[in-house]
């Protein structure tokens, strides 16, 4: 199923309660997120992607923060920050 809406349009729809909009964002950006996460934290790339998508979903649906456009860039930042946090936790 192809959805022609832009990421910004999908994020607005998600904020308005359209949970299907997040599914479109997930399918659209999953492969890029997994590729990025595989470089950031190879042994837990799948977990890193899942946690990062969830963090963005929670931000967008429960707060006034989170991305309004440039979803992929925002997601990559969350992946990077989560990876750094996990690495620091693993060192302890």
PDB file of N, CA and C in Angstrom:
ATOM      1  N   UNK A   1       0.837  -1.172   0.000  1.00  0.00           N
ATOM      2  CA  UNK A   1       0.000   0.000   0.000  1.00  0.00           C
ATOM      3  C   UNK A   1       0.888   1.243   0.000  1.00  0.00           C
ATOM      4  N   UNK A   2       0.744   2.071  -0.968  1.00  0.00           N
ATOM      5  CA  UNK A   2       1.520   3.308  -1.062  1.00  0.00           C
ATOM      6  C   UNK A   2       0.685   4.466  -0.523  1.00  0.00           C
ATOM      7  N   UNK A   3       1.317   5.262   0.299  1.00  0.00           N
ATOM      8  CA  UNK A   3       0.665   6.448   0.845  1.00  0.00           C
ATOM      9  C   UNK A   3       1.455   7.655   0.359  1.00  0.00           C
ATOM     10  N   UNK A   4       0.831   8.528  -0.379  1.00  0.00           N
ATOM     11  CA  UNK A   4       1.514   9.662  -1.002  1.00  0.00           C
ATOM     12  C   UNK A   4       1.725  10.842  -0.060  1.00  0.00           C
ATOM     13  N   UNK A   5       1.191  10.765   1.160  1.00  0.00           N
ATOM     14  CA  UNK A   5       1.369  11.881   2.093  1.00  0.00           C
ATOM     15  C   UNK A   5       2.843  12.043   2.462  1.00  0.00           C
ATOM     16  N   UNK A   6       3.240  13.277   2.682  1.00  0.00           N
ATOM     17  CA  UNK A   6       4.608  13.549   3.126  1.00  0.00           C
ATOM     18  C   UNK A   6       4.754  13.139   4.588  1.00  0.00           C
ATOM     19  N   UNK A   7       5.997  13.066   5.037  1.00  0.00           N
ATOM     20  CA  UNK A   7       6.226  12.750   6.448  1.00  0.00           C
ATOM     21  C   UNK A   7       5.569  13.794   7.350  1.00  0.00           C
ATOM     22  N   UNK A   8       5.653  15.060   6.975  1.00  0.00           N
ATOM     23  CA  UNK A   8       5.030  16.122   7.771  1.00  0.00           C
ATOM     24  C   UNK A   8       3.515  15.917   7.848  1.00  0.00           C
ATOM     25  N   UNK A   9       2.905  15.546   6.748  1.00  0.00           N
ATOM     26  CA  UNK A   9       1.458  15.281   6.742  1.00  0.00           C
ATOM     27  C   UNK A   9       1.121  14.074   7.610  1.00  0.00           C
ATOM     28  N   UNK A  10       1.948  13.055   7.540  1.00  0.00           N
ATOM     29  CA  UNK A  10       1.725  11.865   8.365  1.00  0.00           C
ATOM     30  C   UNK A  10       1.886  12.187   9.849  1.00  0.00           C
ATOM     31  N   UNK A  11       2.871  13.004  10.190  1.00  0.00           N
ATOM     32  CA  UNK A  11       3.058  13.383  11.592  1.00  0.00           C
ATOM     33  C   UNK A  11       1.873  14.204  12.102  1.00  0.00           C
ATOM     34  N   UNK A  12       1.354  15.094  11.272  1.00  0.00           N
ATOM     35  CA  UNK A  12       0.157  15.851  11.668  1.00  0.00           C
ATOM     36  C   UNK A  12      -1.025  14.904  11.876  1.00  0.00           C
ATOM     37  N   UNK A  13      -1.169  13.941  10.983  1.00  0.00           N
ATOM     38  CA  UNK A  13      -2.262  12.966  11.108  1.00  0.00           C
ATOM     39  C   UNK A  13      -2.101  12.133  12.379  1.00  0.00           C
ATOM     40  N   UNK A  14      -0.878  11.740  12.676  1.00  0.00           N
ATOM     41  CA  UNK A  14      -0.618  10.964  13.896  1.00  0.00           C
ATOM     42  C   UNK A  14      -0.980  11.776  15.128  1.00  0.00           C
ATOM     43  N   UNK A  15      -0.585  13.028  15.150  1.00  0.00           N
ATOM     44  CA  UNK A  15      -0.933  13.901  16.287  1.00  0.00           C
ATOM     45  C   UNK A  15      -2.449  14.061  16.422  1.00  0.00           C
ATOM     46  N   UNK A  16      -3.142  13.960  15.314  1.00  0.00           N
ATOM     47  CA  UNK A  16      -4.604  14.088  15.321  1.00  0.00           C
ATOM     48  C   UNK A  16      -5.295  12.767  15.653  1.00  0.00           C
ATOM     49  N   UNK A  17      -4.512  11.708  15.890  1.00  0.00           N
ATOM     50  CA  UNK A  17      -5.103  10.443  16.302  1.00  0.00           C
ATOM     51  C   UNK A  17      -5.120   9.342  15.257  1.00  0.00           C
ATOM     52  N   UNK A  18      -4.537   9.557  14.103  1.00  0.00           N
ATOM     53  CA  UNK A  18      -4.510   8.546  13.037  1.00  0.00           C
ATOM     54  C   UNK A  18      -3.318   7.613  13.249  1.00  0.00           C
ATOM     55  N   UNK A  19      -3.542   6.499  13.949  1.00  0.00           N
ATOM     56  CA  UNK A  19      -2.442   5.565  14.241  1.00  0.00           C
ATOM     57  C   UNK A  19      -1.913   4.885  12.981  1.00  0.00           C
ATOM     58  N   UNK A  20      -2.715   4.818  11.929  1.00  0.00           N
ATOM     59  CA  UNK A  20      -2.245   4.235  10.672  1.00  0.00           C
ATOM     60  C   UNK A  20      -1.121   5.072  10.063  1.00  0.00           C
ATOM     61  N   UNK A  21      -1.094   6.359  10.374  1.00  0.00           N
ATOM     62  CA  UNK A  21      -0.039   7.230   9.860  1.00  0.00           C
ATOM     63  C   UNK A  21       1.326   6.766  10.368  1.00  0.00           C
ATOM     64  N   UNK A  22       1.369   6.280  11.605  1.00  0.00           N
ATOM     65  CA  UNK A  22       2.647   5.811  12.136  1.00  0.00           C
ATOM     66  C   UNK A  22       3.088   4.530  11.433  1.00  0.00           C
ATOM     67  N   UNK A  23       2.148   3.687  11.106  1.00  0.00           N
ATOM     68  CA  UNK A  23       2.483   2.469  10.363  1.00  0.00           C
ATOM     69  C   UNK A  23       3.133   2.815   9.024  1.00  0.00           C
ATOM     70  N   UNK A  24       2.632   3.829   8.366  1.00  0.00           N
ATOM     71  CA  UNK A  24       3.207   4.265   7.096  1.00  0.00           C
ATOM     72  C   UNK A  24       4.626   4.786   7.324  1.00  0.00           C
ATOM     73  N   UNK A  25       4.805   5.608   8.354  1.00  0.00           N
ATOM     74  CA  UNK A  25       6.147   6.115   8.670  1.00  0.00           C
ATOM     75  C   UNK A  25       7.099   4.970   8.981  1.00  0.00           C
ATOM     76  N   UNK A  26       6.629   4.002   9.737  1.00  0.00           N
ATOM     77  CA  UNK A  26       7.455   2.850  10.104  1.00  0.00           C
ATOM     78  C   UNK A  26       7.906   2.094   8.854  1.00  0.00           C
ATOM     79  N   UNK A  27       6.961   1.756   7.989  1.00  0.00           N
ATOM     80  CA  UNK A  27       7.315   1.014   6.771  1.00  0.00           C
ATOM     81  C   UNK A  27       8.228   1.830   5.866  1.00  0.00           C
ATOM     82  N   UNK A  28       7.984   3.117   5.800  1.00  0.00           N
ATOM     83  CA  UNK A  28       8.770   3.995   4.938  1.00  0.00           C
ATOM     84  C   UNK A  28      10.226   4.120   5.411  1.00  0.00           C
ATOM     85  N   UNK A  29      10.461   4.082   6.707  1.00  0.00           N
ATOM     86  CA  UNK A  29      11.791   4.393   7.243  1.00  0.00           C
ATOM     87  C   UNK A  29      12.485   3.229   7.941  1.00  0.00           C
ATOM     88  N   UNK A  30      11.831   2.084   8.018  1.00  0.00           N
ATOM     89  CA  UNK A  30      12.403   0.962   8.760  1.00  0.00           C
ATOM     90  C   UNK A  30      13.766   0.524   8.223  1.00  0.00           C
ATOM     91  N   UNK A  31      13.865   0.305   6.926  1.00  0.00           N
ATOM     92  CA  UNK A  31      15.123  -0.203   6.354  1.00  0.00           C
ATOM     93  C   UNK A  31      16.280   0.764   6.598  1.00  0.00           C
ATOM     94  N   UNK A  32      16.059   2.043   6.408  1.00  0.00           N
ATOM     95  CA  UNK A  32      17.110   3.034   6.660  1.00  0.00           C
ATOM     96  C   UNK A  32      17.475   3.053   8.139  1.00  0.00           C
ATOM     97  N   UNK A  33      16.483   2.946   9.001  1.00  0.00           N
ATOM     98  CA  UNK A  33      16.743   2.933  10.440  1.00  0.00           C
ATOM     99  C   UNK A  33      17.556   1.709  10.835  1.00  0.00           C
ATOM    100  N   UNK A  34      17.210   0.559  10.278  1.00  0.00           N
ATOM    101  CA  UNK A  34      17.940  -0.668  10.599  1.00  0.00           C
ATOM    102  C   UNK A  34      19.380  -0.591  10.100  1.00  0.00           C
ATOM    103  N   UNK A  35      19.580  -0.048   8.942  1.00  0.00           N
ATOM    104  CA  UNK A  35      20.927   0.115   8.407  1.00  0.00           C
ATOM    105  C   UNK A  35      21.753   1.028   9.306  1.00  0.00           C
ATOM    106  N   UNK A  36      21.170   2.125   9.720  1.00  0.00           N
ATOM    107  CA  UNK A  36      21.856   3.068  10.600  1.00  0.00           C
ATOM    108  C   UNK A  36      22.146   2.432  11.954  1.00  0.00           C
ATOM    109  N   UNK A  37      21.160   1.746  12.516  1.00  0.00           N
ATOM    110  CA  UNK A  37      21.326   1.099  13.821  1.00  0.00           C
ATOM    111  C   UNK A  37      22.369  -0.013  13.769  1.00  0.00           C
ATOM    112  N   UNK A  38      22.473  -0.693  12.638  1.00  0.00           N
ATOM    113  CA  UNK A  38      23.453  -1.771  12.489  1.00  0.00           C
ATOM    114  C   UNK A  38      24.876  -1.241  12.572  1.00  0.00           C
ATOM    115  N   UNK A  39      25.068  -0.009  12.180  1.00  0.00           N
ATOM    116  CA  UNK A  39      26.398   0.605  12.305  1.00  0.00           C
ATOM    117  C   UNK A  39      26.613   1.155  13.717  1.00  0.00           C
ATOM    118  N   UNK A  40      25.543   1.631  14.340  1.00  0.00           N
ATOM    119  CA  UNK A  40      25.661   2.251  15.655  1.00  0.00           C
ATOM    120  C   UNK A  40      25.822   1.222  16.776  1.00  0.00           C
ATOM    121  N   UNK A  41      25.076   0.113  16.693  1.00  0.00           N
ATOM    122  CA  UNK A  41      25.092  -0.897  17.761  1.00  0.00           C
ATOM    123  C   UNK A  41      24.740  -2.242  17.123  1.00  0.00           C
ATOM    124  N   UNK A  42      25.689  -2.841  16.406  1.00  0.00           N
ATOM    125  CA  UNK A  42      25.398  -4.024  15.578  1.00  0.00           C
ATOM    126  C   UNK A  42      24.718  -5.182  16.305  1.00  0.00           C
ATOM    127  N   UNK A  43      25.125  -5.448  17.523  1.00  0.00           N
ATOM    128  CA  UNK A  43      24.603  -6.633  18.215  1.00  0.00           C
ATOM    129  C   UNK A  43      23.147  -6.482  18.650  1.00  0.00           C
ATOM    130  N   UNK A  44      22.641  -5.249  18.673  1.00  0.00           N
ATOM    131  CA  UNK A  44      21.262  -5.040  19.123  1.00  0.00           C
ATOM    132  C   UNK A  44      20.504  -4.103  18.186  1.00  0.00           C
ATOM    133  N   UNK A  45      20.826  -4.157  16.910  1.00  0.00           N
ATOM    134  CA  UNK A  45      20.228  -3.230  15.943  1.00  0.00           C
ATOM    135  C   UNK A  45      18.700  -3.316  15.921  1.00  0.00           C
ATOM    136  N   UNK A  46      18.148  -4.519  15.934  1.00  0.00           N
ATOM    137  CA  UNK A  46      16.685  -4.660  15.901  1.00  0.00           C
ATOM    138  C   UNK A  46      16.041  -4.016  17.121  1.00  0.00           C
ATOM    139  N   UNK A  47      16.615  -4.277  18.301  1.00  0.00           N
ATOM    140  CA  UNK A  47      16.085  -3.687  19.532  1.00  0.00           C
ATOM    141  C   UNK A  47      16.210  -2.173  19.507  1.00  0.00           C
ATOM    142  N   UNK A  48      17.321  -1.693  18.987  1.00  0.00           N
ATOM    143  CA  UNK A  48      17.571  -0.259  18.911  1.00  0.00           C
ATOM    144  C   UNK A  48      16.537   0.424  18.017  1.00  0.00           C
ATOM    145  N   UNK A  49      16.245  -0.176  16.892  1.00  0.00           N
ATOM    146  CA  UNK A  49      15.232   0.380  15.987  1.00  0.00           C
ATOM    147  C   UNK A  49      13.859   0.380  16.656  1.00  0.00           C
ATOM    148  N   UNK A  50      13.501  -0.725  17.275  1.00  0.00           N
ATOM    149  CA  UNK A  50      12.187  -0.821  17.926  1.00  0.00           C
ATOM    150  C   UNK A  50      12.041   0.218  19.023  1.00  0.00           C
ATOM    151  N   UNK A  51      13.044   0.324  19.864  1.00  0.00           N
ATOM    152  CA  UNK A  51      12.967   1.280  20.964  1.00  0.00           C
ATOM    153  C   UNK A  51      12.929   2.721  20.451  1.00  0.00           C
ATOM    154  N   UNK A  52      13.659   2.991  19.402  1.00  0.00           N
ATOM    155  CA  UNK A  52      13.702   4.347  18.866  1.00  0.00           C
ATOM    156  C   UNK A  52      12.385   4.739  18.208  1.00  0.00           C
ATOM    157  N   UNK A  53      11.790   3.834  17.439  1.00  0.00           N
ATOM    158  CA  UNK A  53      10.478   4.124  16.856  1.00  0.00           C
ATOM    159  C   UNK A  53       9.452   4.347  17.973  1.00  0.00           C
ATOM    160  N   UNK A  54       9.504   3.522  19.003  1.00  0.00           N
ATOM    161  CA  UNK A  54       8.570   3.672  20.118  1.00  0.00           C
ATOM    162  C   UNK A  54       8.757   5.015  20.807  1.00  0.00           C
ATOM    163  N   UNK A  55      10.000   5.422  21.010  1.00  0.00           N
ATOM    164  CA  UNK A  55      10.270   6.707  21.660  1.00  0.00           C
ATOM    165  C   UNK A  55       9.691   7.861  20.842  1.00  0.00           C
ATOM    166  N   UNK A  56       9.866   7.807  19.537  1.00  0.00           N
ATOM    167  CA  UNK A  56       9.332   8.872  18.681  1.00  0.00           C
ATOM    168  C   UNK A  56       7.804   8.846  18.715  1.00  0.00           C
ATOM    169  N   UNK A  57       7.221   7.664  18.643  1.00  0.00           N
ATOM    170  CA  UNK A  57       5.759   7.541  18.701  1.00  0.00           C
ATOM    171  C   UNK A  57       5.218   8.168  19.989  1.00  0.00           C
ATOM    172  N   UNK A  58       5.855   7.835  21.106  1.00  0.00           N
ATOM    173  CA  UNK A  58       5.400   8.365  22.393  1.00  0.00           C
ATOM    174  C   UNK A  58       5.544   9.881  22.449  1.00  0.00           C
ATOM    175  N   UNK A  59       6.641  10.397  21.928  1.00  0.00           N
ATOM    176  CA  UNK A  59       6.828  11.847  21.926  1.00  0.00           C
ATOM    177  C   UNK A  59       5.735  12.531  21.111  1.00  0.00           C
ATOM    178  N   UNK A  60       5.467  11.999  19.942  1.00  0.00           N
ATOM    179  CA  UNK A  60       4.505  12.635  19.037  1.00  0.00           C
ATOM    180  C   UNK A  60       3.078  12.526  19.569  1.00  0.00           C
ATOM    181  N   UNK A  61       2.742  11.404  20.183  1.00  0.00           N
ATOM    182  CA  UNK A  61       1.347  11.186  20.583  1.00  0.00           C
ATOM    183  C   UNK A  61       1.021  11.611  22.007  1.00  0.00           C
ATOM    184  N   UNK A  62       2.039  11.842  22.848  1.00  0.00           N
ATOM    185  CA  UNK A  62       1.737  12.160  24.246  1.00  0.00           C
ATOM    186  C   UNK A  62       2.334  13.480  24.719  1.00  0.00           C
ATOM    187  N   UNK A  63       3.133  14.137  23.883  1.00  0.00           N
ATOM    188  CA  UNK A  63       3.744  15.408  24.276  1.00  0.00           C
ATOM    189  C   UNK A  63       3.606  16.401  23.122  1.00  0.00           C
ATOM    190  N   UNK A  64       4.080  17.596  23.356  1.00  0.00           N
ATOM    191  CA  UNK A  64       4.097  18.589  22.287  1.00  0.00           C
ATOM    192  C   UNK A  64       5.449  18.608  21.587  1.00  0.00           C
ATOM    193  N   UNK A  65       6.350  17.705  21.974  1.00  0.00           N
ATOM    194  CA  UNK A  65       7.663  17.640  21.333  1.00  0.00           C
ATOM    195  C   UNK A  65       7.654  16.584  20.236  1.00  0.00           C
ATOM    196  N   UNK A  66       8.827  16.304  19.722  1.00  0.00           N
ATOM    197  CA  UNK A  66       8.927  15.336  18.636  1.00  0.00           C
ATOM    198  C   UNK A  66       8.954  16.040  17.298  1.00  0.00           C
ATOM    199  N   UNK A  67       9.201  15.280  16.260  1.00  0.00           N
ATOM    200  CA  UNK A  67       9.365  15.881  14.940  1.00  0.00           C
ATOM    201  C   UNK A  67       8.051  16.407  14.365  1.00  0.00           C
ATOM    202  N   UNK A  68       8.176  17.454  13.582  1.00  0.00           N
ATOM    203  CA  UNK A  68       7.037  17.954  12.811  1.00  0.00           C
ATOM    204  C   UNK A  68       7.265  17.698  11.325  1.00  0.00           C
ATOM    205  N   UNK A  69       8.508  17.470  10.940  1.00  0.00           N
ATOM    206  CA  UNK A  69       8.915  17.150   9.575  1.00  0.00           C
ATOM    207  C   UNK A  69      10.271  16.465   9.721  1.00  0.00           C
ATOM    208  N   UNK A  70      10.907  16.093   8.651  1.00  0.00           N
ATOM    209  CA  UNK A  70      12.232  15.446   8.687  1.00  0.00           C
ATOM    210  C   UNK A  70      12.244  14.253   9.650  1.00  0.00           C
ATOM    211  N   UNK A  71      11.260  13.392   9.507  1.00  0.00           N
ATOM    212  CA  UNK A  71      11.114  12.251  10.403  1.00  0.00           C
ATOM    213  C   UNK A  71      12.379  11.392  10.445  1.00  0.00           C
ATOM    214  N   UNK A  72      12.951  11.081   9.288  1.00  0.00           N
ATOM    215  CA  UNK A  72      14.107  10.192   9.247  1.00  0.00           C
ATOM    216  C   UNK A  72      15.297  10.781  10.006  1.00  0.00           C
ATOM    217  N   UNK A  73      15.552  12.041   9.827  1.00  0.00           N
ATOM    218  CA  UNK A  73      16.656  12.691  10.542  1.00  0.00           C
ATOM    219  C   UNK A  73      16.425  12.643  12.045  1.00  0.00           C
ATOM    220  N   UNK A  74      15.210  12.917  12.456  1.00  0.00           N
ATOM    221  CA  UNK A  74      14.868  12.871  13.874  1.00  0.00           C
ATOM    222  C   UNK A  74      15.046  11.457  14.412  1.00  0.00           C
ATOM    223  N   UNK A  75      14.564  10.469  13.672  1.00  0.00           N
ATOM    224  CA  UNK A  75      14.693   9.076  14.079  1.00  0.00           C
ATOM    225  C   UNK A  75      16.158   8.677  14.211  1.00  0.00           C
ATOM    226  N   UNK A  76      16.991   9.085  13.278  1.00  0.00           N
ATOM    227  CA  UNK A  76      18.423   8.768  13.352  1.00  0.00           C
ATOM    228  C   UNK A  76      19.056   9.387  14.583  1.00  0.00           C
ATOM    229  N   UNK A  77      18.637  10.564  14.953  1.00  0.00           N
ATOM    230  CA  UNK A  77      19.153  11.191  16.171  1.00  0.00           C
ATOM    231  C   UNK A  77      18.751  10.390  17.396  1.00  0.00           C
ATOM    232  N   UNK A  78      17.515   9.932  17.431  1.00  0.00           N
ATOM    233  CA  UNK A  78      17.056   9.106  18.549  1.00  0.00           C
ATOM    234  C   UNK A  78      17.847   7.796  18.592  1.00  0.00           C
ATOM    235  N   UNK A  79      18.080   7.188  17.446  1.00  0.00           N
ATOM    236  CA  UNK A  79      18.865   5.949  17.384  1.00  0.00           C
ATOM    237  C   UNK A  79      20.276   6.204  17.915  1.00  0.00           C
ATOM    238  N   UNK A  80      20.894   7.277  17.453  1.00  0.00           N
ATOM    239  CA  UNK A  80      22.254   7.596  17.901  1.00  0.00           C
ATOM    240  C   UNK A  80      22.295   7.824  19.410  1.00  0.00           C
ATOM    241  N   UNK A  81      21.376   8.623  19.923  1.00  0.00           N
ATOM    242  CA  UNK A  81      21.361   8.924  21.354  1.00  0.00           C
ATOM    243  C   UNK A  81      21.067   7.683  22.195  1.00  0.00           C
ATOM    244  N   UNK A  82      20.175   6.853  21.739  1.00  0.00           N
ATOM    245  CA  UNK A  82      19.861   5.610  22.459  1.00  0.00           C
ATOM    246  C   UNK A  82      21.070   4.682  22.446  1.00  0.00           C
ATOM    247  N   UNK A  83      21.746   4.593  21.326  1.00  0.00           N
ATOM    248  CA  UNK A  83      22.945   3.763  21.216  1.00  0.00           C
ATOM    249  C   UNK A  83      24.027   4.240  22.179  1.00  0.00           C
ATOM    250  N   UNK A  84      24.223   5.535  22.257  1.00  0.00           N
ATOM    251  CA  UNK A  84      25.213   6.093  23.180  1.00  0.00           C
ATOM    252  C   UNK A  84      24.834   5.752  24.617  1.00  0.00           C
ATOM    253  N   UNK A  85      23.567   5.933  24.956  1.00  0.00           N
ATOM    254  CA  UNK A  85      23.099   5.612  26.311  1.00  0.00           C
ATOM    255  C   UNK A  85      23.314   4.139  26.634  1.00  0.00           C
ATOM    256  N   UNK A  86      22.974   3.258  25.695  1.00  0.00           N
ATOM    257  CA  UNK A  86      23.161   1.828  25.918  1.00  0.00           C
ATOM    258  C   UNK A  86      24.631   1.481  26.087  1.00  0.00           C
ATOM    259  N   UNK A  87      25.493   2.085  25.298  1.00  0.00           N
ATOM    260  CA  UNK A  87      26.935   1.825  25.402  1.00  0.00           C
ATOM    261  C   UNK A  87      27.465   2.240  26.774  1.00  0.00           C
ATOM    262  N   UNK A  88      27.023   3.382  27.251  1.00  0.00           N
ATOM    263  CA  UNK A  88      27.443   3.859  28.587  1.00  0.00           C
ATOM    264  C   UNK A  88      26.934   2.934  29.675  1.00  0.00           C
ATOM    265  N   UNK A  89      25.700   2.478  29.531  1.00  0.00           N
ATOM    266  CA  UNK A  89      25.130   1.554  30.519  1.00  0.00           C
ATOM    267  C   UNK A  89      25.875   0.235  30.535  1.00  0.00           C
ATOM    268  N   UNK A  90      26.292  -0.231  29.356  1.00  0.00           N
ATOM    269  CA  UNK A  90      27.012  -1.510  29.258  1.00  0.00           C
ATOM    270  C   UNK A  90      28.404  -1.409  29.885  1.00  0.00           C
ATOM    271  N   UNK A  91      28.976  -0.209  29.887  1.00  0.00           N
ATOM    272  CA  UNK A  91      30.310  -0.026  30.479  1.00  0.00           C
ATOM    273  C   UNK A  91      30.283  -0.081  32.004  1.00  0.00           C
ATOM    274  N   UNK A  92      29.134   0.184  32.587  1.00  0.00           N
ATOM    275  CA  UNK A  92      29.030   0.196  34.064  1.00  0.00           C
ATOM    276  C   UNK A  92      29.036  -1.180  34.642  1.00  0.00           C
TER     277      UNK A  92
END
